[in-house]
Each structure stands twice: as C-alpha cells, then as structure tokens.
Short mmCIF file of C-alpha atoms in Angstrom, two decimals:
data_model
loop_
_atom_site.label_atom_id
_atom_site.label_comp_id
_atom_site.label_asym_id
_atom_site.label_seq_id
_atom_site.Cartn_x
_atom_site.Cartn_y
_atom_site.Cartn_z
CA MET Z 1 0.00 0.00 0.00
CA ASP Z 2 1.50 3.32 -1.09
CA LYS Z 3 1.85 6.20 1.32
CA PRO Z 4 -1.08 8.56 0.71
CA GLY Z 5 -0.36 11.82 -1.11
CA LEU Z 6 -0.57 14.64 1.42
CA THR Z 7 -1.58 17.30 -1.08
CA ALA Z 8 -4.29 15.14 -2.63
CA SER Z 9 -5.73 14.26 0.79
CA LEU Z 10 -5.74 17.89 1.92
CA VAL Z 11 -7.34 19.27 -1.24
CA ALA Z 12 -9.85 16.46 -1.77
CA GLY Z 13 -10.98 16.44 1.86
CA GLY Z 14 -11.14 20.22 2.08
CA VAL Z 15 -13.13 20.76 -1.11
CA ALA Z 16 -15.55 17.95 -0.26
CA GLY Z 17 -16.00 19.35 3.26
CA VAL Z 18 -16.80 22.88 2.09
CA SER Z 19 -19.25 21.59 -0.53
CA VAL Z 20 -21.14 19.34 1.89
CA ASP Z 21 -21.27 21.90 4.70
CA LEU Z 22 -22.58 24.73 2.52
CA ILE Z 23 -25.15 22.60 0.70
CA LEU Z 24 -26.54 21.09 3.91
CA PHE Z 25 -26.20 24.23 6.05
CA PRO Z 26 -29.94 25.07 6.19
CA LEU Z 27 -30.67 21.56 7.49
CA ASP Z 28 -27.89 21.94 10.05
CA THR Z 29 -29.46 25.21 11.25
CA ILE Z 30 -32.86 23.55 11.63
CA LYS Z 31 -31.28 20.65 13.55
CA THR Z 32 -29.47 23.02 15.92
CA ARG Z 33 -32.66 24.98 16.62
CA LEU Z 34 -34.59 21.79 17.24
CA GLN Z 35 -31.97 20.73 19.77
CA SER Z 36 -31.76 24.16 21.40
CA PRO Z 37 -33.10 24.28 25.00
CA GLN Z 38 -35.14 27.39 24.15
CA GLY Z 39 -37.13 25.51 21.53
CA PHE Z 40 -37.33 25.67 17.75
CA ASN Z 41 -39.51 28.77 17.35
CA LYS Z 42 -37.72 30.91 19.94
CA ALA Z 43 -34.37 29.92 18.46
CA GLY Z 44 -35.43 31.42 15.12
CA GLY Z 45 -37.69 28.85 13.48
CA PHE Z 46 -37.21 28.88 9.72
CA ARG Z 47 -35.93 32.47 9.68
CA GLY Z 48 -32.31 33.25 8.86
CA ILE Z 49 -31.36 29.66 8.13
CA TYR Z 50 -27.95 30.76 6.84
CA ALA Z 51 -27.03 32.46 10.14
CA GLY Z 52 -23.52 31.38 11.10
CA VAL Z 53 -22.50 30.32 7.60
CA PRO Z 54 -19.27 32.41 7.64
CA SER Z 55 -17.99 30.37 10.59
CA ALA Z 56 -18.84 27.12 8.82
CA ALA Z 57 -17.22 28.28 5.58
CA ILE Z 58 -14.00 29.34 7.31
CA GLY Z 59 -13.66 26.19 9.41
CA SER Z 60 -14.93 23.66 6.90
CA PHE Z 61 -11.89 23.34 4.63
CA PRO Z 62 -9.18 22.91 7.33
CA ASN Z 63 -11.50 20.70 9.39
CA ALA Z 64 -12.26 18.29 6.57
CA ALA Z 65 -8.66 18.36 5.31
CA ALA Z 66 -7.32 17.55 8.78
CA PHE Z 67 -9.68 14.59 9.13
CA PHE Z 68 -9.06 13.28 5.62
CA LEU Z 69 -5.29 13.57 5.97
CA THR Z 70 -5.19 11.88 9.39
CA TYR Z 71 -7.63 9.12 8.35
CA GLU Z 72 -5.68 8.19 5.22
CA TYR Z 73 -2.29 8.41 6.96
CA VAL Z 74 -3.33 6.21 9.89
CA LYS Z 75 -4.87 3.68 7.48
CA TRP Z 76 -1.53 3.59 5.66
CA PHE Z 77 0.44 3.36 8.92
CA LEU Z 78 -1.74 0.49 10.20
CA HIS Z 79 -1.75 -1.31 6.86
CA THR Z 80 -3.04 -4.87 7.05
CA ASP Z 81 -3.87 -7.44 4.40
CA SER Z 82 -7.27 -6.76 2.80
CA ALA Z 83 -8.44 -10.22 3.86
CA SER Z 84 -7.40 -9.71 7.48
CA CYS Z 85 -10.05 -9.71 10.21
CA PHE Z 86 -8.31 -6.61 11.63
CA VAL Z 87 -9.35 -4.39 8.70
CA PRO Z 88 -12.47 -3.03 10.51
CA VAL Z 89 -10.30 -2.26 13.56
CA LYS Z 90 -7.88 -0.35 11.32
CA HIS Z 91 -10.74 1.75 9.94
CA MET Z 92 -12.07 2.41 13.45
CA LEU Z 93 -8.69 3.55 14.75
CA ALA Z 94 -8.04 5.71 11.68
CA ALA Z 95 -11.44 7.39 11.92
CA SER Z 96 -11.08 7.97 15.67
CA ALA Z 97 -7.66 9.55 15.23
CA GLY Z 98 -9.02 11.71 12.43
CA GLU Z 99 -11.88 12.96 14.60
CA VAL Z 100 -9.61 13.86 17.54
CA VAL Z 101 -7.37 15.94 15.26
CA ALA Z 102 -10.21 17.50 13.24
CA CYS Z 103 -12.10 18.53 16.39
CA LEU Z 104 -9.25 20.90 17.27
CA ILE Z 105 -10.44 22.95 14.30
CA ARG Z 106 -14.10 21.93 14.23
CA VAL Z 107 -15.11 22.82 17.79
CA PRO Z 108 -14.33 26.58 17.74
CA SER Z 109 -16.08 26.88 14.39
CA GLU Z 110 -19.01 24.81 15.68
CA VAL Z 111 -19.40 26.88 18.87
CA VAL Z 112 -19.57 30.17 16.93
CA LYS Z 113 -21.80 28.67 14.22
CA GLN Z 114 -24.34 27.15 16.61
CA ARG Z 115 -24.64 30.29 18.70
CA ALA Z 116 -25.19 32.29 15.51
CA GLN Z 117 -27.82 29.80 14.38
CA VAL Z 118 -29.95 30.40 17.49
CA SER Z 119 -29.23 34.17 17.52
CA ALA Z 120 -29.84 35.07 13.90
CA SER Z 121 -29.91 38.81 14.73
CA SER Z 122 -26.26 38.75 15.85
CA ARG Z 123 -23.37 38.79 13.41
CA THR Z 124 -20.91 35.90 13.39
CA PHE Z 125 -17.91 38.14 14.15
CA GLN Z 126 -19.80 39.78 17.02
CA ILE Z 127 -20.53 36.37 18.54
CA PHE Z 128 -16.88 35.35 18.12
CA SER Z 129 -15.73 38.55 19.83
CA ASN Z 130 -18.19 38.10 22.70
CA ILE Z 131 -16.98 34.56 23.35
CA LEU Z 132 -13.35 35.70 23.50
CA TYR Z 133 -14.23 38.67 25.74
CA GLU Z 134 -16.45 36.76 28.18
CA GLU Z 135 -14.87 33.30 28.22
CA GLY Z 136 -11.47 33.56 26.57
CA ILE Z 137 -9.97 30.94 24.28
CA GLN Z 138 -11.41 28.15 26.43
CA GLY Z 139 -14.88 29.40 25.50
CA LEU Z 140 -14.19 28.49 21.89
CA TYR Z 141 -13.37 24.95 23.00
CA ARG Z 142 -16.41 24.48 25.19
CA GLY Z 143 -17.86 21.14 24.25
CA TYR Z 144 -14.61 19.71 22.86
CA LYS Z 145 -14.83 16.58 25.00
CA SER Z 146 -18.52 16.11 24.24
CA THR Z 147 -17.82 16.56 20.53
CA VAL Z 148 -15.05 13.96 20.57
CA LEU Z 149 -17.24 11.61 22.63
CA ARG Z 150 -19.91 12.01 19.98
CA GLU Z 151 -17.69 11.78 16.90
CA ILE Z 152 -15.65 8.73 17.92
CA PRO Z 153 -18.61 6.35 18.41
CA PHE Z 154 -20.14 7.85 15.27
CA SER Z 155 -16.98 7.03 13.30
CA LEU Z 156 -16.64 3.60 14.91
CA ILE Z 157 -20.02 2.76 13.38
CA GLN Z 158 -19.89 4.78 10.18
CA PHE Z 159 -16.52 4.06 8.61
CA PRO Z 160 -16.26 0.28 9.03
CA LEU Z 161 -19.84 0.02 7.72
CA TRP Z 162 -18.98 2.31 4.78
CA GLU Z 163 -15.85 0.33 3.93
CA TYR Z 164 -17.75 -2.97 4.26
CA LEU Z 165 -20.57 -1.80 1.98
CA LYS Z 166 -18.08 -0.59 -0.63
CA ALA Z 167 -16.21 -3.90 -0.51
CA LEU Z 168 -19.46 -5.85 -0.80
CA TRP Z 169 -20.68 -3.76 -3.74
CA SER Z 170 -17.27 -4.09 -5.45
CA TRP Z 171 -17.38 -7.85 -5.02
CA ARG Z 172 -20.92 -8.10 -6.38
CA GLN Z 173 -20.14 -6.08 -9.54
CA ASP Z 174 -16.54 -7.37 -9.88
CA HIS Z 175 -14.91 -3.92 -10.01
CA VAL Z 176 -14.19 -0.99 -7.71
CA VAL Z 177 -17.21 1.14 -6.85
CA ASP Z 178 -17.74 4.45 -8.63
CA SER Z 179 -17.90 7.75 -6.73
CA TRP Z 180 -21.71 7.83 -6.71
CA GLN Z 181 -21.81 4.26 -5.38
CA SER Z 182 -19.34 5.21 -2.65
CA ALA Z 183 -21.59 8.16 -1.74
CA VAL Z 184 -24.66 5.89 -1.56
CA CYS Z 185 -22.81 3.55 0.79
CA GLY Z 186 -21.69 6.55 2.80
CA ALA Z 187 -25.18 7.99 3.02
CA PHE Z 188 -26.53 4.74 4.43
CA ALA Z 189 -23.62 4.32 6.84
CA GLY Z 190 -23.79 7.95 7.96
CA GLY Z 191 -27.55 7.90 8.44
CA PHE Z 192 -27.40 4.76 10.55
CA ALA Z 193 -24.52 6.06 12.67
CA ALA Z 194 -26.23 9.43 13.15
CA ALA Z 195 -29.47 7.83 14.32
CA VAL Z 196 -27.58 5.81 16.94
CA THR Z 197 -25.52 8.74 18.24
CA THR Z 198 -28.15 11.53 18.11
CA PRO Z 199 -28.45 11.75 21.94
CA LEU Z 200 -24.74 12.56 22.13
CA ASP Z 201 -25.23 15.23 19.47
CA VAL Z 202 -28.08 16.76 21.48
CA ALA Z 203 -25.84 16.86 24.58
CA LYS Z 204 -23.05 18.52 22.58
CA THR Z 205 -25.42 21.20 21.30
CA ARG Z 206 -26.81 21.92 24.78
CA ILE Z 207 -23.29 22.32 26.22
CA MET Z 208 -22.16 24.65 23.42
CA LEU Z 209 -25.29 26.83 23.65
CA ALA Z 210 -25.48 27.02 27.45
CA LYS Z 211 -24.84 30.39 29.12
CA ALA Z 212 -21.39 30.85 30.63
CA GLY Z 213 -21.32 29.81 34.27
CA SER Z 214 -24.40 27.59 34.07
CA SER Z 215 -24.35 23.99 35.24
CA THR Z 216 -24.80 22.76 31.66
CA ALA Z 217 -21.86 24.83 30.37
CA SER Z 218 -19.54 23.43 33.03
CA GLY Z 219 -21.00 19.93 32.99
CA ASN Z 220 -20.28 16.84 30.95
CA VAL Z 221 -22.19 14.74 28.44
CA LEU Z 222 -23.91 12.64 31.11
CA SER Z 223 -25.17 15.68 33.03
CA ALA Z 224 -26.38 17.30 29.79
CA LEU Z 225 -28.23 14.13 28.80
CA HIS Z 226 -29.67 13.86 32.29
CA GLY Z 227 -31.08 17.38 31.94
CA VAL Z 228 -32.64 16.51 28.58
CA TRP Z 229 -34.15 13.29 29.94
CA GLN Z 230 -35.53 15.10 32.99
CA SER Z 231 -37.26 17.77 30.92
CA GLN Z 232 -38.29 15.73 27.86
CA GLY Z 233 -38.08 12.10 28.89
CA LEU Z 234 -35.96 9.37 27.36
CA ALA Z 235 -37.20 10.26 23.88
CA GLY Z 236 -35.75 13.76 24.33
CA GLY Z 237 -32.37 12.42 23.24
CA TRP Z 238 -33.82 11.80 19.79
CA ARG Z 239 -36.38 14.59 19.71
CA ALA Z 240 -36.17 18.29 20.42
CA ASP Z 241 -39.08 20.66 21.00
CA GLY Z 242 -41.42 17.77 20.18
CA ARG Z 243 -39.98 17.28 16.69
CA PRO Z 244 -37.46 14.84 15.17
CA ALA Z 245 -33.89 16.02 15.67
CA CYS Z 246 -32.69 15.30 12.10
CA PRO Z 247 -30.65 12.21 13.07
CA GLY Z 248 -29.50 11.44 9.54
CA LEU Z 249 -28.01 14.86 8.80
CA HIS Z 250 -24.41 14.19 9.77
CA PHE Z 251 -22.54 13.24 6.60
CA HIS Z 252 -18.77 13.19 6.40
CA PRO Z 253 -17.18 14.56 3.20
CA LEU Z 254 -14.78 11.62 3.02
CA LEU Z 255 -17.77 9.47 2.09
CA LEU Z 256 -18.05 11.31 -1.22
CA ILE Z 257 -14.68 10.03 -2.38
CA ASN Z 258 -13.46 6.52 -3.13
#
C-alpha cells in the first residue's frame, strides 16, 4: 500500500468538506434549533437559516482536510492485508484519530456557528468577539470533549460500515465502486450512525449553547443528557421541542470520495 499523497488528501478532503457543509447548512441550522433548550420557534424557526454560515465556511476546509489527511495516513500506517479480520479495527482507529485531530479545528467553528444559528440577529464576528471577551480561548473549545465523545462512536459505526458496503458492492459487480456508489454507501452508513448517536449530538449542542457559568456549560455529556431526559423524557435524546432532531443529517465529506 503506497503512502497517501498529502496534497491530494488535503485538497480532496477540504473541497468535499466545504461543498457538503454549505449545501446542507440550512438543514444543520434547523437541527441546531430543534436541539436548542429554548425551543425551535424561539431559536429562530425557519428564519435566517444561513445564520452562522461564515464560521462554517472558514472552518470547513481545514477541518475536513485535517480529518481526511489523518484518516488516510493512519490507514496507511496500520496497513493490514485486505483479507485480514483486523481491517475493521484499522478503519475504526483511523477514523477515531481523524476525529480527535479535526475537532481541534471543528469545535471553535461549531461553537460560533451554533450560537449564531440560534441568535440570527447577531453577526458571526460579534458572537466570536463576545466569546473571546467573556470566556477567553477556552470558550471556543467548550464542548470539545462532548464533541469527541460524539464523533468517535459515530466514526466507529460509520466508517467500518462504509468500507464494508463498498467492498461488498465491489465484489458483487466485480470492479471498484464508482464515486456515486461510494456516496450511496456513505449515506446509508452515515444515516445509521447518526441515528444511533443523536443523543450525544443533542448533549453537545446543549453544552455549546449554554450560558457561561451555568451547570450545563460546566457539565459533561452525562449531566447534559440527564437534563434533557428530565425535561423531555428518554425520547428527548432523539427529539427536540417535540420534533425529530434530524438524526440522519451528519454526513462526512470523506464518504463522497473513493
């Protein structure tokens, strides 16, 4: 197995990330408002669904590139025979490492973006400045642990399933899958993984949106989930404000590429 090209991984992952994030941004805004503790309508409803898009646009390319680069490099580093039973483990470890690295870029962008999405009247730069003034750099990384705790189990489900579906499809048609076939496999894998990990995504959103100094802001994933379950019941982890919390939205740009 050849060592992956760094430039190709950076460019391919970055371009795919920007494209996916901008195309799906309105759905991401709706999901965030559904998961907001203030409720969908008070968080903005269907108004200003592109609020926070500058933060997403700025962070998307380096975030996706960092993940793509790390994922491909770790897969190369942990190279095993394609018939080995350790192949799924290799994909899990590579995806987990990619998420840990990418979250260093993703979380600050996500914090600013989500706060802008539920405060459509405030400008993205104003929100960024307020976070730095009131909470410092650590405010931009609020929810880092909860994001990693959400992304790792997501990737542990998504990427081995994606790779398995591609291998199965390739075997059935006797040649490597095309890009659209890879995307179909990725959509199924991503949707399934997102449905399973939606409660963790709800907890992450609550922590990022909580007011500074509140118990939620300083708490962990378990305390955030406990608050959701207390106010909305067990189903609150999959529903927000009485509506579905868009569990199938999360879709990693890597899944668009063979």
